[in-house]
PDB file of C-alpha atoms in Angstrom:
ATOM      1  CA  MET A   1       0.128   0.000  -0.106  1.00 50.00           C
ATOM      2  CA  PHE A   2       2.454   2.292   0.718  1.00 48.00           C
ATOM      3  CA  CYS A   3       4.950   1.268  -1.693  1.00 53.00           C
ATOM      4  CA  ALA A   4       1.802   2.607  -4.352  1.00 53.00           C
ATOM      5  CA  HIS A   5       0.866   5.670  -2.752  1.00 53.00           C
ATOM      6  CA  PHE A   6       4.914   6.210  -3.469  1.00 51.00           C
ATOM      7  CA  ILE A   7       4.997   5.530  -7.271  1.00 55.00           C
ATOM      8  CA  SER A   8       2.108   7.688  -7.700  1.00 61.00           C
ATOM      9  CA  VAL A   9       3.494  10.863  -5.933  1.00 51.00           C
ATOM     10  CA  PHE A  10       6.513  10.153  -7.720  1.00 52.00           C
ATOM     11  CA  VAL A  11       4.937   9.921 -11.398  1.00 49.00           C
ATOM     12  CA  MET A  12       3.257  13.281 -10.411  1.00 61.00           C
ATOM     13  CA  VAL A  13       6.137  14.614  -8.868  1.00 50.00           C
ATOM     14  CA  THR A  14       7.771  13.785 -12.183  1.00 53.00           C
ATOM     15  CA  GLY A  15       5.338  14.800 -14.793  1.00 53.00           C
ATOM     16  CA  THR A  16       5.246  18.087 -13.171  1.00 51.00           C
ATOM     17  CA  ILE A  17       9.213  18.578 -13.489  1.00 48.00           C
ATOM     18  CA  GLN A  18       9.022  17.604 -17.108  1.00 53.00           C
ATOM     19  CA  LYS A  19       6.495  20.360 -17.530  1.00 50.00           C
ATOM     20  CA  ALA A  20       8.512  22.672 -16.304  1.00 47.00           C
ATOM     21  CA  SER A  21      11.640  21.606 -18.071  1.00 49.00           C
ATOM     22  CA  SER A  22       9.716  21.681 -21.510  1.00 48.00           C
ATOM     23  CA  GLN A  23       8.450  25.413 -20.680  1.00 49.00           C
ATOM     24  CA  LEU A  24      11.448  26.353 -19.583  1.00 53.00           C
ATOM     25  CA  ARG A  25      13.043  24.959 -22.765  1.00 77.00           C
ATOM     26  CA  CYS A  26      10.788  27.431 -25.202  1.00 86.00           C
ATOM     27  CA  GLN A  27      12.300  30.400 -26.827  1.00 81.00           C
ATOM     28  CA  GLU A  28      11.001  33.821 -26.534  1.00 80.00           C
ATOM     29  CA  THR A  29       9.320  33.758 -29.430  1.00 77.00           C
ATOM     30  CA  GLN A  30       7.502  30.785 -28.732  1.00 82.00           C
ATOM     31  CA  TYR A  31       5.058  29.854 -26.145  1.00 83.00           C
ATOM     32  CA  TYR A  32       4.085  26.829 -24.151  1.00 87.00           C
ATOM     33  CA  ASN A  33       1.048  24.834 -25.891  1.00 83.00           C
ATOM     34  CA  GLU A  34      -0.609  22.937 -23.164  1.00 83.00           C
ATOM     35  CA  LYS A  35      -2.797  20.885 -25.852  1.00 80.00           C
ATOM     36  CA  GLU A  36       0.078  19.682 -27.818  1.00 77.00           C
ATOM     37  CA  LYS A  37       2.510  19.766 -24.501  1.00 85.00           C
ATOM     38  CA  ASP A  38       4.892  21.394 -26.671  1.00 86.00           C
ATOM     39  CA  CYS A  39       6.697  24.860 -27.791  1.00 91.00           C
ATOM     40  CA  CYS A  40       4.610  26.847 -30.470  1.00 87.00           C
ATOM     41  CA  PHE A  41       5.909  29.780 -32.335  1.00 84.00           C
ATOM     42  CA  ARG A  42       3.102  33.178 -32.575  1.00 82.00           C
ATOM     43  CA  CYS A  43       2.396  34.129 -36.280  1.00 79.00           C
ATOM     44  CA  PRO A  44       3.448  37.584 -36.820  1.00 78.00           C
ATOM     45  CA  GLN A  45       0.646  40.575 -36.551  1.00 71.00           C
ATOM     46  CA  GLY A  46      -0.901  40.176 -39.747  1.00 69.00           C
ATOM     47  CA  LEU A  47      -0.898  36.616 -40.289  1.00 78.00           C
ATOM     48  CA  VAL A  48      -2.576  33.937 -39.505  1.00 76.00           C
ATOM     49  CA  THR A  49      -2.529  29.622 -39.365  1.00 76.00           C
ATOM     50  CA  HIS A  50      -4.149  26.850 -39.997  1.00 72.00           C
ATOM     51  CA  SER A  51      -1.927  24.450 -37.756  1.00 75.00           C
ATOM     52  CA  THR A  52      -2.592  23.753 -33.883  1.00 79.00           C
ATOM     53  CA  CYS A  53       1.081  24.506 -33.319  1.00 85.00           C
ATOM     54  CA  VAL A  54       3.521  26.381 -35.465  1.00 81.00           C
ATOM     55  CA  LYS A  55       6.879  24.815 -36.218  1.00 84.00           C
ATOM     56  CA  ASP A  56       7.588  26.773 -39.200  1.00 81.00           C
ATOM     57  CA  ILE A  57       6.526  30.842 -39.336  1.00 80.00           C
ATOM     58  CA  LYS A  58       7.716  31.124 -42.675  1.00 78.00           C
ATOM     59  CA  ASN A  59       5.458  27.989 -44.410  1.00 78.00           C
ATOM     60  CA  GLU A  60       2.542  27.894 -41.955  1.00 78.00           C
ATOM     61  CA  CYS A  61       2.119  31.622 -41.143  1.00 81.00           C
ATOM     62  CA  VAL A  62       0.054  33.454 -43.745  1.00 77.00           C
ATOM     63  CA  MET A  63      -2.105  36.281 -44.781  1.00 78.00           C
ATOM     64  CA  CYS A  64      -5.689  36.279 -45.276  1.00 77.00           C
ATOM     65  CA  THR A  65      -6.224  35.827 -49.189  1.00 68.00           C
ATOM     66  CA  GLY A  66     -10.088  34.868 -49.982  1.00 67.00           C
ATOM     67  CA  PRO A  67     -12.458  38.003 -50.700  1.00 67.00           C
ATOM     68  CA  ASN A  68     -13.581  40.211 -47.589  1.00 79.00           C
ATOM     69  CA  GLU A  69     -11.925  38.349 -45.036  1.00 82.00           C
ATOM     70  CA  PHE A  70     -10.019  39.546 -41.702  1.00 80.00           C
ATOM     71  CA  ILE A  71      -7.814  38.239 -39.070  1.00 79.00           C
ATOM     72  CA  ASP A  72     -10.350  36.717 -36.024  1.00 78.00           C
ATOM     73  CA  ARG A  73      -8.671  37.057 -33.066  1.00 71.00           C
ATOM     74  CA  SER A  74     -11.584  35.630 -31.042  1.00 70.00           C
ATOM     75  CA  TRP A  75      -9.927  32.245 -31.942  1.00 68.00           C
ATOM     76  CA  ASN A  76      -6.867  30.469 -30.389  1.00 66.00           C
ATOM     77  CA  PRO A  77      -4.948  30.921 -33.022  1.00 68.00           C
ATOM     78  CA  PRO A  78      -6.239  33.700 -34.773  1.00 74.00           C
ATOM     79  CA  THR A  79      -8.036  32.645 -38.039  1.00 76.00           C
ATOM     80  CA  CYS A  80      -9.053  34.134 -40.874  1.00 81.00           C
ATOM     81  CA  SER A  81     -13.020  34.990 -41.110  1.00 83.00           C
ATOM     82  CA  ALA A  82     -15.222  36.234 -43.796  1.00 84.00           C
ATOM     83  CA  CYS A  83     -16.446  39.740 -43.514  1.00 85.00           C
ATOM     84  CA  LYS A  84     -20.870  39.990 -42.845  1.00 85.00           C
ATOM     85  CA  LEU A  85     -22.572  42.063 -45.439  1.00 87.00           C
ATOM     86  CA  CYS A  86     -25.139  44.655 -44.053  1.00 90.00           C
ATOM     87  CA  ARG A  87     -27.780  44.124 -46.816  1.00 89.00           C
ATOM     88  CA  LYS A  88     -30.424  46.548 -47.331  1.00 89.00           C
ATOM     89  CA  GLU A  89     -33.182  43.753 -47.944  1.00 89.00           C
ATOM     90  CA  SER A  90     -32.795  43.335 -44.324  1.00 90.00           C
ATOM     91  CA  PHE A  91     -33.192  46.998 -43.316  1.00 93.00           C
ATOM     92  CA  LEU A  92     -29.400  46.677 -42.035  1.00 93.00           C
ATOM     93  CA  VAL A  93     -26.682  49.298 -42.494  1.00 93.00           C
ATOM     94  CA  GLU A  94     -23.166  48.778 -41.664  1.00 92.00           C
ATOM     95  CA  VAL A  95     -21.762  50.950 -38.801  1.00 92.00           C
ATOM     96  CA  GLN A  96     -18.345  49.703 -39.074  1.00 90.00           C
ATOM     97  CA  SER A  97     -16.316  48.871 -41.904  1.00 88.00           C
ATOM     98  CA  CYS A  98     -14.369  45.343 -42.350  1.00 86.00           C
ATOM     99  CA  SER A  99     -10.708  45.340 -42.015  1.00 82.00           C
ATOM    100  CA  LEU A 100      -7.828  43.476 -41.696  1.00 78.00           C
ATOM    101  CA  PHE A 101      -8.569  43.007 -37.835  1.00 77.00           C
ATOM    102  CA  THR A 102     -11.677  43.873 -37.477  1.00 82.00           C
ATOM    103  CA  PRO A 103     -15.221  42.401 -38.564  1.00 86.00           C
ATOM    104  CA  ALA A 104     -17.522  44.584 -40.236  1.00 88.00           C
ATOM    105  CA  ILE A 105     -21.073  45.566 -37.789  1.00 91.00           C
ATOM    106  CA  CYS A 106     -24.118  45.808 -38.690  1.00 93.00           C
ATOM    107  CA  GLU A 107     -27.222  47.171 -36.575  1.00 94.00           C
ATOM    108  CA  CYS A 108     -30.500  47.937 -37.890  1.00 95.00           C
ATOM    109  CA  ARG A 109     -31.458  51.173 -39.793  1.00 94.00           C
ATOM    110  CA  PRO A 110     -33.270  54.093 -38.238  1.00 94.00           C
ATOM    111  CA  GLY A 111     -36.617  53.567 -37.444  1.00 94.00           C
ATOM    112  CA  TYR A 112     -36.404  49.885 -36.686  1.00 96.00           C
ATOM    113  CA  TYR A 113     -35.194  47.679 -33.790  1.00 96.00           C
ATOM    114  CA  CYS A 114     -33.131  44.249 -34.020  1.00 94.00           C
ATOM    115  CA  ARG A 115     -35.577  41.687 -32.778  1.00 91.00           C
ATOM    116  CA  THR A 116     -33.127  39.154 -32.950  1.00 91.00           C
ATOM    117  CA  PRO A 117     -29.239  39.777 -32.493  1.00 91.00           C
ATOM    118  CA  VAL A 118     -26.422  37.898 -33.845  1.00 88.00           C
ATOM    119  CA  GLU A 119     -22.806  38.504 -33.135  1.00 85.00           C
ATOM    120  CA  ASN A 120     -21.976  41.834 -34.786  1.00 84.00           C
ATOM    121  CA  SER A 121     -25.215  42.169 -37.053  1.00 89.00           C
ATOM    122  CA  CYS A 122     -28.766  41.446 -36.819  1.00 91.00           C
ATOM    123  CA  ALA A 123     -30.783  38.078 -38.057  1.00 88.00           C
ATOM    124  CA  ARG A 124     -34.122  40.192 -37.973  1.00 90.00           C
ATOM    125  CA  CYS A 125     -35.149  43.828 -37.977  1.00 94.00           C
ATOM    126  CA  ASN A 126     -38.629  45.108 -36.845  1.00 94.00           C
ATOM    127  CA  LEU A 127     -40.484  48.568 -37.319  1.00 95.00           C
ATOM    128  CA  PHE A 128     -40.909  50.682 -34.304  1.00 96.00           C
ATOM    129  CA  LYS A 129     -43.637  50.055 -32.298  1.00 95.00           C
ATOM    130  CA  ARG A 130     -46.538  53.142 -32.531  1.00 96.00           C
ATOM    131  CA  CYS A 131     -48.273  54.373 -29.308  1.00 97.00           C
ATOM    132  CA  PRO A 132     -51.927  55.117 -30.500  1.00 97.00           C
ATOM    133  CA  PRO A 133     -54.050  57.931 -29.588  1.00 96.00           C
ATOM    134  CA  GLY A 134     -54.519  58.270 -26.006  1.00 96.00           C
ATOM    135  CA  HIS A 135     -50.486  57.026 -25.364  1.00 97.00           C
ATOM    136  CA  GLY A 136     -47.439  58.318 -25.938  1.00 96.00           C
ATOM    137  CA  VAL A 137     -44.061  57.545 -26.283  1.00 96.00           C
ATOM    138  CA  LYS A 138     -42.161  57.021 -22.727  1.00 95.00           C
ATOM    139  CA  GLN A 139     -39.090  55.834 -24.302  1.00 95.00           C
ATOM    140  CA  LYS A 140     -37.843  56.116 -27.824  1.00 95.00           C
ATOM    141  CA  GLY A 141     -36.638  53.158 -30.013  1.00 95.00           C
ATOM    142  CA  SER A 142     -33.067  52.313 -30.600  1.00 94.00           C
ATOM    143  CA  PRO A 143     -31.067  49.955 -33.199  1.00 94.00           C
ATOM    144  CA  LYS A 144     -31.264  48.056 -30.258  1.00 92.00           C
ATOM    145  CA  LYS A 145     -34.738  48.363 -28.507  1.00 94.00           C
ATOM    146  CA  ASP A 146     -38.394  48.577 -29.037  1.00 96.00           C
ATOM    147  CA  THR A 147     -40.735  51.480 -28.535  1.00 96.00           C
ATOM    148  CA  GLU A 148     -41.911  52.072 -25.052  1.00 96.00           C
ATOM    149  CA  CYS A 149     -45.703  53.518 -24.716  1.00 97.00           C
ATOM    150  CA  GLU A 150     -47.394  55.027 -21.891  1.00 96.00           C
ATOM    151  CA  ALA A 151     -51.198  56.129 -21.245  1.00 97.00           C
ATOM    152  CA  CYS A 152     -51.386  59.827 -21.332  1.00 96.00           C
ATOM    153  CA  PRO A 153     -51.213  60.909 -17.455  1.00 96.00           C
ATOM    154  CA  SER A 154     -54.132  63.471 -16.285  1.00 95.00           C
ATOM    155  CA  GLY A 155     -53.617  66.927 -17.982  1.00 95.00           C
ATOM    156  CA  THR A 156     -52.346  65.308 -20.804  1.00 97.00           C
ATOM    157  CA  PHE A 157     -53.698  64.214 -24.359  1.00 97.00           C
ATOM    158  CA  SER A 158     -51.963  62.385 -27.667  1.00 97.00           C
ATOM    159  CA  ASP A 159     -54.166  62.343 -30.807  1.00 95.00           C
ATOM    160  CA  VAL A 160     -52.130  60.812 -33.021  1.00 96.00           C
ATOM    161  CA  ASP A 161     -50.651  56.986 -33.797  1.00 95.00           C
ATOM    162  CA  SER A 162     -46.727  57.971 -33.735  1.00 95.00           C
ATOM    163  CA  ALA A 163     -43.571  56.510 -32.786  1.00 95.00           C
ATOM    164  CA  THR A 164     -41.923  59.705 -31.614  1.00 94.00           C
ATOM    165  CA  GLU A 165     -44.435  61.843 -30.212  1.00 95.00           C
ATOM    166  CA  THR A 166     -44.996  62.242 -26.674  1.00 96.00           C
ATOM    167  CA  CYS A 167     -48.049  63.455 -24.492  1.00 97.00           C
ATOM    168  CA  LYS A 168     -49.160  66.938 -24.952  1.00 96.00           C
ATOM    169  CA  PRO A 169     -49.867  68.998 -21.851  1.00 97.00           C
ATOM    170  CA  HIS A 170     -53.877  70.315 -22.541  1.00 97.00           C
ATOM    171  CA  THR A 171     -54.406  74.365 -23.433  1.00 96.00           C
ATOM    172  CA  ASP A 172     -54.513  76.363 -20.676  1.00 95.00           C
ATOM    173  CA  CYS A 173     -57.830  78.688 -21.269  1.00 94.00           C
ATOM    174  CA  VAL A 174     -57.099  80.959 -17.937  1.00 93.00           C
ATOM    175  CA  LYS A 175     -53.541  81.763 -19.329  1.00 92.00           C
ATOM    176  CA  LEU A 176     -55.131  83.117 -22.519  1.00 92.00           C
ATOM    177  CA  SER A 177     -57.643  84.716 -20.726  1.00 92.00           C
ATOM    178  CA  GLN A 178     -60.391  82.823 -21.911  1.00 93.00           C
ATOM    179  CA  VAL A 179     -63.031  80.091 -20.687  1.00 94.00           C
ATOM    180  CA  THR A 180     -63.565  76.553 -20.989  1.00 93.00           C
ATOM    181  CA  VAL A 181     -65.814  74.990 -23.743  1.00 94.00           C
ATOM    182  CA  ARG A 182     -64.711  71.815 -23.844  1.00 94.00           C
ATOM    183  CA  ARG A 183     -62.522  69.742 -21.257  1.00 95.00           C
ATOM    184  CA  GLY A 184     -59.416  68.002 -22.661  1.00 95.00           C
ATOM    185  CA  THR A 185     -59.322  64.247 -22.332  1.00 96.00           C
ATOM    186  CA  ALA A 186     -56.893  61.779 -23.207  1.00 96.00           C
ATOM    187  CA  THR A 187     -57.446  62.067 -26.927  1.00 96.00           C
ATOM    188  CA  THR A 188     -58.041  65.703 -27.300  1.00 96.00           C
ATOM    189  CA  ASP A 189     -57.135  68.806 -26.088  1.00 96.00           C
ATOM    190  CA  THR A 190     -59.032  71.612 -24.469  1.00 96.00           C
ATOM    191  CA  VAL A 191     -61.355  73.950 -26.404  1.00 96.00           C
ATOM    192  CA  CYS A 192     -60.865  77.522 -25.326  1.00 95.00           C
ATOM    193  CA  LYS A 193     -63.293  80.509 -26.003  1.00 91.00           C
ATOM    194  CA  GLY A 194     -62.753  84.135 -25.221  1.00 82.00           C
ATOM    195  CA  PRO A 195     -62.961  86.682 -24.101  1.00 75.00           C
ATOM    196  CA  LYS A 196     -63.103  85.464 -20.266  1.00 57.00           C
ATOM    197  CA  ASP A 197     -65.871  88.097 -19.583  1.00 53.00           C
ATOM    198  CA  PRO A 198     -69.008  87.015 -20.954  1.00 54.00           C
ATOM    199  CA  GLU A 199     -70.502  90.498 -19.995  1.00 54.00           C
ATOM    200  CA  LEU A 200     -67.896  92.257 -22.143  1.00 46.00           C
ATOM    201  CA  ASN A 201     -68.706  89.970 -25.165  1.00 53.00           C
ATOM    202  CA  SER A 202     -72.384  91.141 -24.671  1.00 56.00           C
ATOM    203  CA  LYS A 203     -71.749  94.465 -24.845  1.00 52.00           C
ATOM    204  CA  GLU A 204     -69.303  94.453 -27.454  1.00 49.00           C
ATOM    205  CA  SER A 205     -72.101  92.256 -29.669  1.00 54.00           C
ATOM    206  CA  ASN A 206     -74.953  94.987 -28.671  1.00 57.00           C
ATOM    207  CA  THR A 207     -72.340  97.997 -29.297  1.00 50.00           C
ATOM    208  CA  THR A 208     -71.439  96.487 -32.798  1.00 48.00           C
ATOM    209  CA  SER A 209     -75.678  96.202 -33.595  1.00 51.00           C
ATOM    210  CA  ASN A 210     -76.278  99.664 -32.336  1.00 51.00           C
ATOM    211  CA  THR A 211     -73.266 100.898 -34.475  1.00 45.00           C
ATOM    212  CA  THR A 212     -74.433  98.955 -37.478  1.00 44.00           C
ATOM    213  CA  VAL A 213     -78.716  99.744 -37.439  1.00 41.00           C
ATOM    214  CA  ARG A 214     -77.154 103.547 -37.076  1.00 44.00           C
ATOM    215  CA  HIS A 215     -75.108 103.480 -40.289  1.00 43.00           C
ATOM    216  CA  ILE A 216     -78.604 101.967 -42.223  1.00 42.00           C
ATOM    217  CA  THR A 217     -81.041 104.256 -40.855  1.00 46.00           C
ATOM    218  CA  THR A 218     -78.754 107.595 -41.302  1.00 44.00           C
ATOM    219  CA  PRO A 219     -80.333 109.942 -43.782  1.00 45.00           C
ATOM    220  CA  ASP A 220     -78.055 112.563 -44.723  1.00 48.00           C
ATOM    221  CA  ILE A 221     -75.052 110.842 -46.378  1.00 44.00           C
ATOM    222  CA  THR A 222     -72.625 112.801 -48.293  1.00 45.00           C
ATOM    223  CA  THR A 223     -70.649 111.837 -51.307  1.00 44.00           C
ATOM    224  CA  SER A 224     -67.724 114.052 -51.208  1.00 43.00           C
ATOM    225  CA  GLY A 225     -64.065 112.792 -51.509  1.00 43.00           C
ATOM    226  CA  PRO A 226     -63.475 109.055 -52.486  1.00 42.00           C
ATOM    227  CA  PHE A 227     -65.236 107.589 -49.726  1.00 42.00           C
ATOM    228  CA  THR A 228     -68.840 107.847 -48.677  1.00 45.00           C
ATOM    229  CA  ARG A 229     -69.180 108.759 -45.122  1.00 45.00           C
ATOM    230  CA  THR A 230     -72.658 109.211 -42.707  1.00 46.00           C
ATOM    231  CA  SER A 231     -73.516 112.344 -41.067  1.00 43.00           C
ATOM    232  CA  ASN A 232     -71.587 111.540 -37.966  1.00 47.00           C
ATOM    233  CA  GLY A 233     -68.425 110.822 -39.917  1.00 47.00           C
ATOM    234  CA  GLY A 234     -68.597 107.183 -39.863  1.00 50.00           C
ATOM    235  CA  THR A 235     -67.493 105.130 -43.016  1.00 55.00           C
ATOM    236  CA  LEU A 236     -70.398 103.300 -44.595  1.00 55.00           C
ATOM    237  CA  GLU A 237     -69.445  99.612 -44.053  1.00 60.00           C
ATOM    238  CA  PRO A 238     -68.876  97.453 -47.321  1.00 58.00           C
ATOM    239  CA  GLY A 239     -72.346  95.309 -46.596  1.00 61.00           C
ATOM    240  CA  GLU A 240     -74.641  98.542 -46.473  1.00 68.00           C
ATOM    241  CA  TRP A 241     -73.229 100.179 -50.095  1.00 68.00           C
ATOM    242  CA  SER A 242     -75.854  97.568 -51.396  1.00 75.00           C
ATOM    243  CA  ILE A 243     -78.909  99.112 -49.236  1.00 80.00           C
ATOM    244  CA  VAL A 244     -77.784 102.543 -50.917  1.00 76.00           C
ATOM    245  CA  TYR A 245     -77.320 101.405 -54.133  1.00 78.00           C
ATOM    246  CA  VAL A 246     -80.777  99.667 -53.510  1.00 81.00           C
ATOM    247  CA  MET A 247     -82.706 102.774 -51.952  1.00 86.00           C
ATOM    248  CA  ALA A 248     -81.104 105.059 -54.928  1.00 84.00           C
ATOM    249  CA  THR A 249     -82.763 102.724 -57.440  1.00 86.00           C
ATOM    250  CA  ILE A 250     -85.969 102.786 -56.103  1.00 90.00           C
ATOM    251  CA  ILE A 251     -85.777 107.004 -56.120  1.00 90.00           C
ATOM    252  CA  CYS A 252     -84.851 106.698 -59.612  1.00 88.00           C
ATOM    253  CA  VAL A 253     -87.583 104.964 -60.877  1.00 87.00           C
ATOM    254  CA  ILE A 254     -89.962 106.314 -58.490  1.00 90.00           C
ATOM    255  CA  SER A 255     -88.573 109.965 -60.137  1.00 87.00           C
ATOM    256  CA  LEU A 256     -89.287 108.310 -63.754  1.00 87.00           C
ATOM    257  CA  LEU A 257     -92.751 107.225 -62.719  1.00 88.00           C
ATOM    258  CA  ILE A 258     -93.841 110.416 -61.874  1.00 89.00           C
ATOM    259  CA  ALA A 259     -92.026 112.116 -64.778  1.00 85.00           C
ATOM    260  CA  PHE A 260     -94.025 109.556 -67.239  1.00 83.00           C
ATOM    261  CA  PHE A 261     -96.900 110.872 -65.529  1.00 85.00           C
ATOM    262  CA  LEU A 262     -96.732 114.391 -65.582  1.00 85.00           C
ATOM    263  CA  SER A 263     -95.862 114.190 -69.416  1.00 82.00           C
ATOM    264  CA  TRP A 264     -99.143 112.161 -70.013  1.00 79.00           C
ATOM    265  CA  LYS A 265    -101.649 114.155 -67.954  1.00 79.00           C
ATOM    266  CA  GLN A 266     -99.817 117.382 -70.488  1.00 79.00           C
ATOM    267  CA  ASN A 267    -100.502 115.279 -73.277  1.00 77.00           C
ATOM    268  CA  ILE A 268    -103.666 114.764 -71.980  1.00 78.00           C
ATOM    269  CA  CYS A 269    -104.158 118.504 -71.676  1.00 74.00           C
ATOM    270  CA  HIS A 270    -103.440 119.544 -74.634  1.00 72.00           C
ATOM    271  CA  LEU A 271    -105.179 116.819 -76.098  1.00 73.00           C
ATOM    272  CA  LYS A 272    -108.633 118.232 -74.464  1.00 71.00           C
ATOM    273  CA  LEU A 273    -108.198 122.053 -75.642  1.00 68.00           C
ATOM    274  CA  TRP A 274    -107.237 120.783 -79.132  1.00 67.00           C
ATOM    275  CA  LYS A 275    -110.913 118.970 -79.287  1.00 68.00           C
ATOM    276  CA  ASP A 276    -112.580 121.743 -77.601  1.00 65.00           C
ATOM    277  CA  SER A 277    -111.214 124.159 -80.094  1.00 65.00           C
ATOM    278  CA  ASP A 278    -112.019 122.257 -83.117  1.00 61.00           C
ATOM    279  CA  ASN A 279    -115.737 121.933 -81.541  1.00 62.00           C
ATOM    280  CA  LYS A 280    -115.818 125.765 -81.233  1.00 59.00           C
ATOM    281  CA  HIS A 281    -114.937 125.940 -84.887  1.00 57.00           C
ATOM    282  CA  GLY A 282    -117.610 123.446 -86.183  1.00 56.00           C
ATOM    283  CA  ARG A 283    -120.179 125.378 -84.850  1.00 51.00           C
ATOM    284  CA  GLN A 284    -119.105 128.739 -86.133  1.00 51.00           C
TER     285      GLN A 284
END
């Protein structure tokens, strides 16, 4: 029993010594490969190898010669990998170009987010979610995350279907010195009407009405100058011109009728005198 234990310990110590001695024997430009249990060379920068342990740099280290390839350092040892293509039909755009030591990086174009991410790219891009009326954008979407919506809180509203618009505050009628006609909801804004004082609105309405009647019924109208004015100096409103034209037309028609009547009466008188004269001459 003791002998067996001694032998196992001896083998372990011997293996450790051999491993240490092998590592000590590696040159400065080499490294100890645990898998191969041997000293291996590292390929110079810009070169790769398909060998698990490089013994001859000149013959085993080569450049990436394939089209659209780069040196992928995520592998040990580094190897040549194909550059990714950011295809427009997949709604992808290139944010980093492929070079000797860096891969191409693709992401979803504006207005889309990545639904199925893969290394340095996206397998499926989806349109941003649109927030319906009554809801606004809480967090705008990004190439990696969809839009977040929230219900419009009290005092705000949204009347559009959008992936960018937030909830807007209701109009404050008091600040506008107006009165509230209809309160706002989550989908509609507050409707205001002014002025705030209804008595002032009534006074202004009555003043306007009285002024209009006074302009229409005033008989004293002067026509001197390019503008027709009332006796109190006020200018006739555009709608009042039609009334003036109607009144003038009526006066002209009446004048013509009177003139026609007077002319007709005068002719009747002349005819009667002429007949009387003929009768006298006939009797004689």
